[in-house]
Structures are given as C-alpha cells and as structure tokens.
mmCIF file of C-alpha atoms in Angstrom:
data_model
loop_
_atom_site.group_PDB
_atom_site.id
_atom_site.type_symbol
_atom_site.label_atom_id
_atom_site.label_comp_id
_atom_site.label_asym_id
_atom_site.label_seq_id
_atom_site.Cartn_x
_atom_site.Cartn_y
_atom_site.Cartn_z
ATOM 1 C CA MET X 20 34.400 53.294 77.747
ATOM 2 C CA ASN X 21 38.182 53.813 77.900
ATOM 3 C CA VAL X 22 38.110 56.160 74.883
ATOM 4 C CA LEU X 23 34.697 57.843 74.862
ATOM 5 C CA GLY X 24 34.799 58.170 78.638
ATOM 6 C CA VAL X 25 37.989 60.230 78.358
ATOM 7 C CA ARG X 26 36.425 62.468 75.709
ATOM 8 C CA ARG X 27 33.432 63.167 77.971
ATOM 9 C CA ILE X 28 35.694 63.904 80.943
ATOM 10 C CA VAL X 29 37.663 66.418 78.850
ATOM 11 C CA GLU X 30 34.407 68.061 77.744
ATOM 12 C CA LEU X 31 33.360 68.313 81.393
ATOM 13 C CA ALA X 32 36.776 69.638 82.472
ATOM 14 C CA LYS X 33 36.553 72.461 79.926
ATOM 15 C CA LYS X 34 33.349 73.638 81.627
ATOM 16 C CA ILE X 35 34.900 73.706 85.112
ATOM 17 C CA ARG X 36 36.027 77.135 86.234
ATOM 18 C CA ASN X 37 39.379 77.345 87.985
ATOM 19 C CA LEU X 38 40.288 73.742 87.182
ATOM 20 C CA GLU X 39 43.490 72.946 89.090
ATOM 21 C CA ALA X 40 44.502 69.608 87.549
ATOM 22 C CA LEU X 41 43.193 66.783 85.399
ATOM 23 C CA VAL X 42 45.058 63.518 86.081
ATOM 24 C CA HIS X 43 44.257 60.577 83.812
ATOM 25 C CA ILE X 44 45.012 57.094 85.182
ATOM 26 C CA SER X 45 46.221 54.882 82.350
ATOM 27 C CA THR X 46 48.371 51.743 82.599
ATOM 28 C CA ALA X 47 52.070 51.105 82.043
ATOM 29 C CA TYR X 48 50.997 48.357 79.636
ATOM 30 C CA ALA X 49 49.097 50.691 77.298
ATOM 31 C CA ASN X 50 52.110 50.390 74.990
ATOM 32 C CA CYS X 51 52.992 46.763 75.721
ATOM 33 C CA ASP X 52 53.740 46.255 72.025
ATOM 34 C CA LYS X 53 57.024 48.110 72.702
ATOM 35 C CA ASP X 54 59.956 46.656 74.653
ATOM 36 C CA SER X 55 61.005 50.070 75.967
ATOM 37 C CA VAL X 56 58.258 52.436 77.116
ATOM 38 C CA LYS X 57 59.167 56.102 77.552
ATOM 39 C CA GLU X 58 57.141 58.731 79.387
ATOM 40 C CA VAL X 59 55.544 60.062 76.217
ATOM 41 C CA VAL X 60 52.201 59.655 74.466
ATOM 42 C CA TYR X 61 52.691 57.435 71.416
ATOM 43 C CA ASP X 62 50.769 57.957 68.180
ATOM 44 C CA PRO X 63 48.322 55.115 67.425
ATOM 45 C CA PRO X 64 48.310 53.440 63.976
ATOM 46 C CA LEU X 65 44.848 54.887 63.327
ATOM 47 C CA HIS X 66 43.314 58.068 64.728
ATOM 48 C CA PRO X 67 40.804 57.309 67.526
ATOM 49 C CA SER X 68 38.131 59.523 65.933
ATOM 50 C CA LYS X 69 38.189 57.414 62.759
ATOM 51 C CA ILE X 70 37.778 54.225 64.793
ATOM 52 C CA ILE X 71 34.912 55.728 66.804
ATOM 53 C CA ASP X 72 33.148 56.799 63.593
ATOM 54 C CA ALA X 73 33.688 53.374 61.993
ATOM 55 C CA MET X 74 32.186 51.571 65.000
ATOM 56 C CA GLU X 75 28.872 53.340 64.391
ATOM 57 C CA TRP X 76 28.217 51.687 61.013
ATOM 58 C CA MET X 77 30.284 48.462 61.056
ATOM 59 C CA ASP X 78 28.669 45.134 61.972
ATOM 60 C CA LYS X 79 30.078 42.778 64.633
ATOM 61 C CA ASP X 80 32.008 40.582 62.183
ATOM 62 C CA ALA X 81 33.695 43.576 60.561
ATOM 63 C CA ILE X 82 34.533 45.008 63.984
ATOM 64 C CA GLN X 83 36.200 41.729 65.005
ATOM 65 C CA VAL X 84 38.338 41.707 61.854
ATOM 66 C CA LEU X 85 39.340 45.341 62.351
ATOM 67 C CA THR X 86 40.053 44.789 66.046
ATOM 68 C CA SER X 87 42.464 41.909 65.438
ATOM 69 C CA LYS X 88 44.388 44.039 62.926
ATOM 70 C CA LEU X 89 44.491 47.110 65.151
ATOM 71 C CA ILE X 90 45.690 45.503 68.381
ATOM 72 C CA GLY X 91 48.536 43.701 66.596
ATOM 73 C CA SER X 92 50.849 42.073 69.147
ATOM 74 C CA ARG X 93 48.890 43.396 72.124
ATOM 75 C CA PRO X 94 47.129 40.713 74.195
ATOM 76 C CA ASN X 95 43.723 42.413 74.370
ATOM 77 C CA THR X 96 41.628 45.453 73.486
ATOM 78 C CA TYR X 97 42.034 46.910 76.988
ATOM 79 C CA THR X 98 45.681 47.885 76.476
ATOM 80 C CA TYR X 99 44.948 49.203 72.967
ATOM 81 C CA THR X 100 42.034 51.393 74.072
ATOM 82 C CA LYS X 101 44.146 52.736 76.942
ATOM 83 C CA ALA X 102 46.752 53.872 74.392
ATOM 84 C CA MET X 103 43.996 55.439 72.263
ATOM 85 C CA ALA X 104 42.629 57.241 75.318
ATOM 86 C CA GLU X 105 46.046 58.745 76.065
ATOM 87 C CA PHE X 106 46.346 60.075 72.513
ATOM 88 C CA LEU X 107 42.802 61.463 72.545
ATOM 89 C CA LEU X 108 43.441 63.157 75.887
ATOM 90 C CA LYS X 109 46.612 64.796 74.602
ATOM 91 C CA GLU X 110 44.844 66.066 71.475
ATOM 92 C CA GLU X 111 41.648 67.343 73.069
ATOM 93 C CA SER X 112 42.885 68.717 76.407
ATOM 94 C CA ALA X 113 44.776 71.694 74.985
ATOM 95 C CA GLY X 114 44.831 74.511 77.514
ATOM 96 C CA LEU X 115 43.933 72.248 80.436
ATOM 97 C CA PRO X 116 46.403 71.364 83.243
ATOM 98 C CA THR X 117 46.603 67.700 82.286
ATOM 99 C CA ALA X 118 48.840 64.774 83.258
ATOM 100 C CA ILE X 119 48.871 61.008 82.705
ATOM 101 C CA LEU X 120 49.892 58.456 85.333
ATOM 102 C CA ARG X 121 50.724 54.904 84.247
ATOM 103 C CA PRO X 122 50.852 52.415 87.139
ATOM 104 C CA SER X 123 52.047 48.885 86.386
ATOM 105 C CA ILE X 124 50.407 45.847 88.057
ATOM 106 C CA VAL X 125 48.590 47.246 91.095
ATOM 107 C CA GLY X 126 48.715 45.066 94.200
ATOM 108 C CA ALA X 127 47.822 45.288 97.883
ATOM 109 C CA ALA X 128 48.815 48.231 100.067
ATOM 110 C CA TRP X 129 52.393 48.603 101.269
ATOM 111 C CA GLU X 130 51.568 50.755 104.316
ATOM 112 C CA GLU X 131 48.207 52.547 104.084
ATOM 113 C CA PRO X 132 45.528 52.118 105.293
ATOM 114 C CA LEU X 133 47.032 48.832 106.556
ATOM 115 C CA PRO X 134 49.907 46.680 105.257
ATOM 116 C CA GLY X 135 48.439 44.102 102.875
ATOM 117 C CA TRP X 136 45.047 45.812 102.598
ATOM 118 C CA VAL X 137 43.121 44.924 99.441
ATOM 119 C CA ASP X 138 39.377 44.970 98.764
ATOM 120 C CA ASN X 139 38.943 43.342 95.352
ATOM 121 C CA LEU X 140 39.999 40.407 93.179
ATOM 122 C CA ASN X 141 41.504 42.500 90.376
ATOM 123 C CA GLY X 142 44.921 41.818 88.867
ATOM 124 C CA PRO X 143 47.049 39.314 90.769
ATOM 125 C CA THR X 144 44.859 39.329 93.902
ATOM 126 C CA GLY X 145 42.333 36.847 92.540
ATOM 127 C CA LEU X 146 45.129 34.481 91.547
ATOM 128 C CA LEU X 147 46.706 34.792 94.998
ATOM 129 C CA ALA X 148 43.369 33.847 96.548
ATOM 130 C CA ALA X 149 43.129 30.801 94.255
ATOM 131 C CA ILE X 150 46.707 29.770 95.081
ATOM 132 C CA GLY X 151 46.088 30.175 98.813
ATOM 133 C CA LYS X 152 42.983 28.004 98.598
ATOM 134 C CA GLY X 153 44.896 25.270 96.777
ATOM 135 C CA LEU X 154 43.051 25.734 93.482
ATOM 136 C CA LEU X 155 45.791 27.109 91.184
ATOM 137 C CA PHE X 156 49.148 25.407 90.621
ATOM 138 C CA ILE X 157 50.505 26.060 87.132
ATOM 139 C CA MET X 158 50.858 29.200 84.999
ATOM 140 C CA HIS X 159 52.697 30.095 81.837
ATOM 141 C CA GLY X 160 55.455 32.510 82.797
ATOM 142 C CA ASN X 161 59.171 33.193 82.906
ATOM 143 C CA ILE X 162 60.662 33.101 86.413
ATOM 144 C CA TYR X 163 63.490 35.393 85.260
ATOM 145 C CA CYS X 164 61.158 38.139 83.994
ATOM 146 C CA THR X 165 60.286 41.171 86.105
ATOM 147 C CA ALA X 166 57.036 41.146 88.049
ATOM 148 C CA ASP X 167 56.504 44.895 87.794
ATOM 149 C CA MET X 168 54.155 45.521 90.696
ATOM 150 C CA ILE X 169 53.200 48.719 92.459
ATOM 151 C CA PRO X 170 51.264 48.823 95.766
ATOM 152 C CA VAL X 171 47.904 50.573 95.616
ATOM 153 C CA ASP X 172 48.874 53.180 98.231
ATOM 154 C CA THR X 173 52.089 53.942 96.335
ATOM 155 C CA ALA X 174 50.069 54.573 93.167
ATOM 156 C CA THR X 175 47.565 56.693 95.117
ATOM 157 C CA ASN X 176 50.326 58.843 96.596
ATOM 158 C CA ALA X 177 51.756 59.309 93.098
ATOM 159 C CA ILE X 178 48.356 60.510 91.845
ATOM 160 C CA ILE X 179 48.203 63.122 94.616
ATOM 161 C CA ALA X 180 51.760 64.295 93.914
ATOM 162 C CA VAL X 181 51.138 64.497 90.157
ATOM 163 C CA ALA X 182 47.971 66.533 90.740
ATOM 164 C CA TRP X 183 49.909 68.900 93.042
ATOM 165 C CA TYR X 184 52.752 69.435 90.578
ATOM 166 C CA THR X 185 50.367 69.870 87.632
ATOM 167 C CA ALA X 186 48.364 72.479 89.541
ATOM 168 C CA ILE X 187 51.438 74.382 90.760
ATOM 169 C CA GLU X 188 53.651 74.293 87.664
ATOM 170 C CA ARG X 189 50.965 73.957 84.945
ATOM 171 C CA PRO X 190 53.305 72.385 82.343
ATOM 172 C CA LYS X 191 52.610 73.358 78.730
ATOM 173 C CA ASP X 192 52.719 69.747 77.545
ATOM 174 C CA VAL X 193 50.892 66.722 78.931
ATOM 175 C CA LEU X 194 53.430 65.058 81.221
ATOM 176 C CA VAL X 195 53.406 61.266 81.485
ATOM 177 C CA TYR X 196 54.571 59.443 84.621
ATOM 178 C CA ASN X 197 55.439 55.726 84.530
ATOM 179 C CA CYS X 198 54.630 54.587 88.075
ATOM 180 C CA THR X 199 56.580 51.313 87.986
ATOM 181 C CA SER X 200 59.131 49.417 90.071
ATOM 182 C CA GLY X 201 60.963 47.040 87.742
ATOM 183 C CA GLN X 202 63.916 49.244 86.831
ATOM 184 C CA ILE X 203 64.685 50.458 90.354
ATOM 185 C CA ASN X 204 63.488 47.756 92.787
ATOM 186 C CA ARG X 205 63.199 44.530 90.840
ATOM 187 C CA LEU X 206 60.956 41.625 91.768
ATOM 188 C CA THR X 207 60.928 38.550 89.515
ATOM 189 C CA TRP X 208 58.123 36.087 88.932
ATOM 190 C CA GLY X 209 60.443 33.383 90.268
ATOM 191 C CA ALA X 210 60.852 35.266 93.548
ATOM 192 C CA MET X 211 57.090 35.721 93.727
ATOM 193 C CA GLU X 212 56.538 32.004 93.059
ATOM 194 C CA SER X 213 58.817 31.051 95.966
ATOM 195 C CA SER X 214 57.304 33.703 98.216
ATOM 196 C CA LEU X 215 53.725 32.578 97.583
ATOM 197 C CA ARG X 216 54.606 28.939 98.209
ATOM 198 C CA GLU X 217 56.354 29.797 101.473
ATOM 199 C CA ASN X 218 53.812 32.303 102.797
ATOM 200 C CA PHE X 219 50.723 30.196 102.160
ATOM 201 C CA ILE X 220 52.397 27.285 103.964
ATOM 202 C CA VAL X 221 53.446 29.396 106.973
ATOM 203 C CA ASN X 222 50.107 31.247 107.071
ATOM 204 C CA PRO X 223 47.645 28.883 105.375
ATOM 205 C CA CYS X 224 44.059 29.578 104.411
ATOM 206 C CA HIS X 225 41.091 27.681 105.802
ATOM 207 C CA ASP X 226 39.351 24.890 103.876
ATOM 208 C CA MET X 227 42.064 24.413 101.257
ATOM 209 C CA ALA X 228 41.310 22.013 98.429
ATOM 210 C CA ARG X 229 44.992 21.004 98.196
ATOM 211 C CA VAL X 230 48.386 22.069 99.533
ATOM 212 C CA PRO X 231 49.490 25.349 97.831
ATOM 213 C CA ASN X 232 52.351 24.797 95.381
ATOM 214 C CA PRO X 233 52.339 27.437 92.583
ATOM 215 C CA ARG X 234 54.831 27.235 89.723
ATOM 216 C CA PHE X 235 55.572 29.023 86.461
ATOM 217 C CA THR X 236 56.678 27.302 83.278
ATOM 218 C CA PRO X 237 57.944 28.929 80.050
ATOM 219 C CA SER X 238 56.525 26.055 77.978
ATOM 220 C CA MET X 239 52.916 26.337 76.804
ATOM 221 C CA PHE X 240 52.902 22.608 76.024
ATOM 222 C CA TRP X 241 53.960 21.770 79.574
ATOM 223 C CA ARG X 242 51.523 24.314 80.958
ATOM 224 C CA ASP X 243 48.604 22.773 79.044
ATOM 225 C CA THR X 244 49.670 19.242 79.983
ATOM 226 C CA MET X 245 50.012 20.049 83.672
ATOM 227 C CA TRP X 246 46.803 22.086 83.640
ATOM 228 C CA PHE X 247 44.950 18.967 82.550
ATOM 229 C CA LEU X 248 46.776 16.558 84.892
ATOM 230 C CA ASP X 249 47.237 18.786 87.934
ATOM 231 C CA GLN X 250 44.151 20.997 87.720
ATOM 232 C CA MET X 251 41.343 19.421 85.707
ATOM 233 C CA VAL X 252 41.749 15.752 86.689
ATOM 234 C CA PRO X 253 41.699 16.510 90.447
ATOM 235 C CA ALA X 254 38.757 18.880 89.860
ATOM 236 C CA TYR X 255 36.736 16.109 88.188
ATOM 237 C CA ILE X 256 37.651 13.687 90.985
ATOM 238 C CA MET X 257 36.589 16.156 93.696
ATOM 239 C CA ASP X 258 33.371 16.978 91.833
ATOM 240 C CA PHE X 259 32.609 13.255 91.529
ATOM 241 C CA TYR X 260 33.050 12.923 95.293
ATOM 242 C CA LEU X 261 30.719 15.882 95.874
ATOM 243 C CA TRP X 262 28.148 14.362 93.509
ATOM 244 C CA VAL X 263 28.308 10.963 95.230
ATOM 245 C CA THR X 264 27.846 12.581 98.641
ATOM 246 C CA GLY X 265 24.829 14.547 97.436
ATOM 247 C CA LYS X 266 26.538 17.930 97.198
ATOM 248 C CA LYS X 267 26.721 20.341 94.263
ATOM 249 C CA PRO X 268 29.872 19.929 92.084
ATOM 250 C CA ILE X 269 31.828 23.192 91.908
ATOM 251 C CA PHE X 270 35.495 22.506 91.181
ATOM 252 C CA VAL X 271 35.339 22.102 87.381
ATOM 253 C CA LYS X 272 33.466 25.411 87.080
ATOM 254 C CA ILE X 273 36.071 27.068 89.299
ATOM 255 C CA GLN X 274 38.866 25.723 87.081
ATOM 256 C CA ASP X 275 37.127 27.047 83.957
ATOM 257 C CA ARG X 276 36.926 30.532 85.488
ATOM 258 C CA LEU X 277 40.529 30.307 86.655
ATOM 259 C CA SER X 278 41.647 29.311 83.168
ATOM 260 C CA LYS X 279 40.158 32.507 81.720
ATOM 261 C CA ALA X 280 41.744 34.670 84.425
ATOM 262 C CA VAL X 281 45.140 33.000 84.041
ATOM 263 C CA THR X 282 45.077 33.348 80.255
ATOM 264 C CA THR X 283 44.495 37.104 80.641
ATOM 265 C CA LEU X 284 47.612 37.546 82.800
ATOM 266 C CA GLU X 285 49.998 35.088 81.140
ATOM 267 C CA PHE X 286 51.102 37.609 78.507
ATOM 268 C CA PHE X 287 52.430 39.792 81.323
ATOM 269 C CA THR X 288 54.068 36.947 83.269
ATOM 270 C CA SER X 289 55.904 35.766 80.145
ATOM 271 C CA ASN X 290 57.331 39.081 78.907
ATOM 272 C CA GLU X 291 59.389 41.967 80.238
ATOM 273 C CA TRP X 292 59.452 45.708 79.568
ATOM 274 C CA HIS X 293 61.792 48.591 80.275
ATOM 275 C CA PHE X 294 59.744 51.447 81.711
ATOM 276 C CA HIS X 295 61.486 54.822 81.909
ATOM 277 C CA ASN X 296 60.921 56.746 85.165
ATOM 278 C CA ASP X 297 62.524 60.162 84.519
ATOM 279 C CA ASN X 298 59.401 62.183 85.304
ATOM 280 C CA ILE X 299 58.672 60.201 88.457
ATOM 281 C CA PHE X 300 62.115 61.012 89.837
ATOM 282 C CA MET X 301 61.813 64.622 88.682
ATOM 283 C CA LEU X 302 58.609 64.812 90.707
ATOM 284 C CA LEU X 303 60.293 63.307 93.767
ATOM 285 C CA GLY X 304 63.014 65.933 93.467
ATOM 286 C CA LYS X 305 60.424 68.734 93.580
ATOM 287 C CA MET X 306 58.896 67.547 96.866
ATOM 288 C CA SER X 307 59.935 68.472 100.389
ATOM 289 C CA GLU X 308 61.240 65.767 102.730
ATOM 290 C CA ALA X 309 58.043 65.969 104.770
ATOM 291 C CA ASP X 310 55.883 65.474 101.654
ATOM 292 C CA LYS X 311 58.081 62.605 100.466
ATOM 293 C CA HIS X 312 57.340 60.861 103.746
ATOM 294 C CA THR X 313 53.623 61.660 103.821
ATOM 295 C CA PHE X 314 52.992 60.921 100.132
ATOM 296 C CA CYS X 315 55.678 58.297 99.557
ATOM 297 C CA PHE X 316 55.647 56.791 96.066
ATOM 298 C CA ASP X 317 59.333 55.887 95.768
ATOM 299 C CA PRO X 318 59.419 52.156 94.795
ATOM 300 C CA ARG X 319 62.883 51.862 96.344
ATOM 301 C CA SER X 320 61.272 51.988 99.793
ATOM 302 C CA ILE X 321 59.417 48.695 99.229
ATOM 303 C CA ASP X 322 60.754 45.554 100.923
ATOM 304 C CA TRP X 323 59.333 42.877 98.628
ATOM 305 C CA LYS X 324 59.788 40.010 101.098
ATOM 306 C CA LYS X 325 57.818 41.848 103.781
ATOM 307 C CA TYR X 326 55.343 43.100 101.177
ATOM 308 C CA MET X 327 54.523 39.572 99.975
ATOM 309 C CA ILE X 328 54.033 38.338 103.553
ATOM 310 C CA ASN X 329 51.523 41.131 104.152
ATOM 311 C CA TYR X 330 49.920 40.648 100.721
ATOM 312 C CA CYS X 331 49.188 36.974 101.411
ATOM 313 C CA LEU X 332 47.848 37.799 104.876
ATOM 314 C CA GLY X 333 45.795 40.617 103.352
ATOM 315 C CA VAL X 334 44.207 38.265 100.826
ATOM 316 C CA LYS X 335 43.378 35.886 103.664
ATOM 317 C CA GLN X 336 41.979 38.596 105.943
ATOM 318 C CA PHE X 337 40.361 41.170 103.651
ATOM 319 C CA VAL X 338 39.382 39.162 100.556
ATOM 320 C CA LEU X 339 38.660 35.681 101.917
ATOM 321 C CA LYS X 340 37.341 37.164 105.197
ATOM 322 C CA GLU X 341 39.290 34.722 107.372
ATOM 323 C CA ASP X 342 40.176 35.453 110.990
ATOM 324 C CA ILE X 343 43.939 35.763 111.549
ATOM 325 C CA ALA X 344 43.396 34.527 115.122
ATOM 326 C CA GLU X 345 42.372 31.155 113.635
ATOM 327 C CA LEU X 346 45.803 30.575 112.037
ATOM 328 C CA PRO X 347 46.783 27.774 114.497
ATOM 329 C CA ARG X 348 43.701 25.794 113.462
ATOM 330 C CA ALA X 349 44.478 26.400 109.778
ATOM 331 C CA ARG X 350 48.046 25.137 110.278
ATOM 332 C CA ILE X 351 46.780 21.914 111.869
ATOM 333 C CA ALA X 352 44.404 21.426 108.932
ATOM 334 C CA LEU X 353 47.296 22.006 106.498
ATOM 335 C CA GLN X 354 49.428 19.345 108.209
ATOM 336 C CA ARG X 355 46.541 16.882 107.941
ATOM 337 C CA LEU X 356 46.109 17.748 104.258
ATOM 338 C CA GLN X 357 49.845 17.289 103.620
ATOM 339 C CA ARG X 358 49.716 13.774 105.122
ATOM 340 C CA ILE X 359 46.659 12.856 103.065
ATOM 341 C CA GLN X 360 48.265 14.140 99.851
ATOM 342 C CA SER X 361 51.494 12.227 100.556
ATOM 343 C CA LEU X 362 49.530 9.022 101.128
ATOM 344 C CA LEU X 363 47.517 9.516 97.940
ATOM 345 C CA LYS X 364 50.717 10.098 95.942
ATOM 346 C CA VAL X 365 52.211 6.842 97.238
ATOM 347 C CA VAL X 366 49.028 4.913 96.437
ATOM 348 C CA ALA X 367 48.852 6.468 92.956
ATOM 349 C CA ALA X 368 52.521 5.689 92.280
ATOM 350 C CA VAL X 369 52.063 2.049 93.332
ATOM 351 C CA LEU X 370 48.956 1.650 91.163
ATOM 352 C CA VAL X 371 50.647 3.217 88.123
ATOM 353 C CA TRP X 372 53.717 1.051 88.606
ATOM 354 C CA ARG X 373 51.655 -2.115 88.941
ATOM 355 C CA LEU X 374 49.769 -1.216 85.776
ATOM 356 C CA LEU X 375 52.984 -0.544 83.853
ATOM 357 C CA VAL X 376 54.614 -3.760 85.090
ATOM 358 C CA LYS X 377 51.661 -5.761 83.806
ATOM 359 C CA ARG X 378 51.482 -4.004 80.434
ATOM 360 C CA VAL X 379 55.176 -3.443 79.585
ATOM 361 C CA PRO X 380 57.251 -6.660 79.244
ATOM 362 C CA VAL X 381 60.587 -4.893 79.786
ATOM 363 C CA LEU X 382 59.404 -3.373 83.060
ATOM 364 C CA HIS X 383 57.981 -6.741 84.083
ATOM 365 C CA SER X 384 61.391 -8.353 83.547
ATOM 366 C CA LEU X 385 63.182 -5.560 85.411
ATOM 367 C CA TRP X 386 60.724 -5.861 88.293
ATOM 368 C CA ASN X 387 61.308 -9.609 88.556
ATOM 369 C CA LEU X 388 65.072 -9.044 88.427
ATOM 370 C CA LEU X 389 64.829 -6.455 91.207
ATOM 371 C CA LEU X 390 62.745 -8.792 93.364
ATOM 372 C CA SER X 391 65.231 -11.623 92.844
ATOM 373 C CA TRP X 392 68.113 -9.370 93.897
ATOM 374 C CA VAL X 393 66.225 -8.269 97.008
ATOM 375 C CA GLN X 394 65.465 -11.898 97.847
ATOM 376 C CA PHE X 395 69.127 -12.822 97.330
ATOM 377 C CA LEU X 396 70.302 -10.026 99.643
ATOM 378 C CA PHE X 397 67.849 -11.008 102.378
ATOM 379 C CA MET X 398 69.148 -14.555 102.249
ATOM 380 C CA LYS X 399 72.814 -13.527 102.050
ATOM 381 C CA VAL X 400 72.969 -10.892 104.805
ATOM 382 C CA PRO X 401 72.121 -13.234 107.742
ATOM 383 C CA ARG X 402 74.764 -15.736 106.569
ATOM 384 C CA LEU X 403 77.405 -13.013 106.356
ATOM 385 C CA ALA X 404 76.441 -11.825 109.822
ATOM 386 C CA ARG X 405 76.813 -15.336 111.307
ATOM 387 C CA SER X 406 80.165 -15.925 109.591
ATOM 388 C CA SER X 407 81.564 -12.652 110.966
#
C-alpha cells in the first residue's frame, strides 16, 4: 500500500489538469537506519520496481527472507516501505509540483480544533490511555533520548504551507520537509515519563485498574522481568478474581495486546536521531506574519508542560469518553485505590519476609537477633526513665 499506492496517486496526478501541488505525507522515521536525517530523498539498497516485480512470483517464505535482508536495522517494514515510496515518488513525479513532508511522532492537538484534541489510538495515544487506566507501567526506553513529537495541528498547518509554497514557487526538485521538534524544542522521554505520572494523578481517569506509575528502563532484561512481575502477575490475579466472581477475564488479553503495541514503539523510545530542518525554516521565512499565526507550524511555540497536561486530558475526554466534570469523583476513587495498593504492598512484604525467614537460616538468625534487641530496648527504656 505505501509503495503501490504512491504510484497510483502519481498516475492520477498526471491526469489532473492544472494540478497546483502534490504533497506526500511520509514519516521522519522513513530513514531511521541513519543517525542524521537530512531533507533529501535517499536511494534504497534495491530499486522499488525490482521488489514489486519480485513479490509477484516469490512465495511467502522467500518474501520473509528477502524482507529481513532488505529492512536491515530498521524495526519494521513500515519505515522501509515509506522510504521506498519517497524514492518512487521522486522518480515518477517528474514535471509535477511535488513535495514530501516528514512528521515525526504525531500527537494530540496543540491548539486546534481544541487543545489536547485526539480522535484515535495511533502512536503514543493508545499507550497514554493504557497508562491513564493503570494498565501499563514499564517500557524499554532511554529517559535521556529525545521524544520527537509533533502535534497533529502543527503537522496539518505544515502540510497547508508546503502545498502553498509548492504551488506558488513550483520548485524544480522534490523538496523534503522534516516536520520535527527535537533539534529546536527538545522533549525527552524522561520528561514525558514524569509528566504522565503527574498528570494522571492530578487528573485521574475513571475505573483505573491500578495507580498510574509509568517508567522507562534502558535494560531489556529488567523490562522483561518487571513486565512479568508488574504487569502479567497482577493481570492473572485480577482475572482470577473476575473468574471467581462470575465475570469474564479480560486483563491478560489486554496485557498481550499492550505487549505488541509497546514492542512496536520501543525502538523509537530507545534511540535518538538528528533531523535537519533547513527547509522548514526556509518555508517559515517565506510566510507573512499573519500566515505564520494562522498556519503556525513552528515547534518553538510549543510549551511541552502545558501540551502534556492537555494531551492527558484529551485522552481522557476524547478517547476514553470521560466527563471532565466528573474529575472530583475520579480523584476520590484514586485516593481509595492508593490506600488499597499501599495496604496490599505491606501485606505482600510481610508475607514475603515471613517466607524468607522460615526458609533462609541466616535471615532467621538475623530476625531473632533483631527481636532480642527490640525486647532489650523495651525493657531498658523504662528503667532509664525512672532513674533519670
């Protein structure tokens, strides 16, 4: 679809009389196998036409072998086919007023139509919903890496501006625009982690499974360990409770779906890229002050703290369909859940300690020594008080 769809669009565009502009929406991660991504179309290792022809006669096993070799260090076929589509567009759109826009990770709206507006679970939005509901706690990621996000209205404004400039100037070459924020208004995954934890506590969701507490870890071993202990074990316990009470178990299935979604994004939360933005700033320089305000796509205007507050509220309101007016009730429910979790942690700690004391002789001896010291102090303190 990413490749053949582009070819069909180009064929259609060539039949349109008085075509003003053809703007192709790619992704900044089309060339994620490179640390530094310039605003150019890169040549693929194999011509797209050869791959398309080969797909017609190769069987599934051969296609899988070829695919793994072609994508190389890329995390999936999506980013590879996006790069192929760019190359095919550049080759086959000769004579057409064509441009390519590469947004990074697209999130909720910054200003339009409403701050925090979002209408789907794509990209990070689905994970935010899972975090807000107390279903997702651990992800593989580097808190010091850039979370290169771009609000959906910022990307939309950039598309309009690119179409305008392409129609007016009609550049001879296909211009590429990296619509990203990381180099000019940096947000890290660590800052996002803290922001999500804070915002979903201040403005909690209804019917949370557990208290939201998202965290990133650079260790895959620790991620897998904590996924089992902090995600799967509680899911099995909650499903057992649902089964005992005659309800349908759902939490293990939810965790399985979350695992697939998280795995898809972890490549991007664990790495960092340098996206060049020369053409984006050239475009800004060509616009009037009035147009810059109306069609603002300058990432420097984004206040990430305010953006994340609105994003979390937007997920709650527009995705989870929860009434903002019911926030006081949600906060009371969160406080109750916090007390229950604290009590369960104390009970679990006591049970684990009692088990260890019984099974480990050294701990048993230390426990007896501690009890004897406590008993000694209780007997000694009253005597010291009377003597003084």
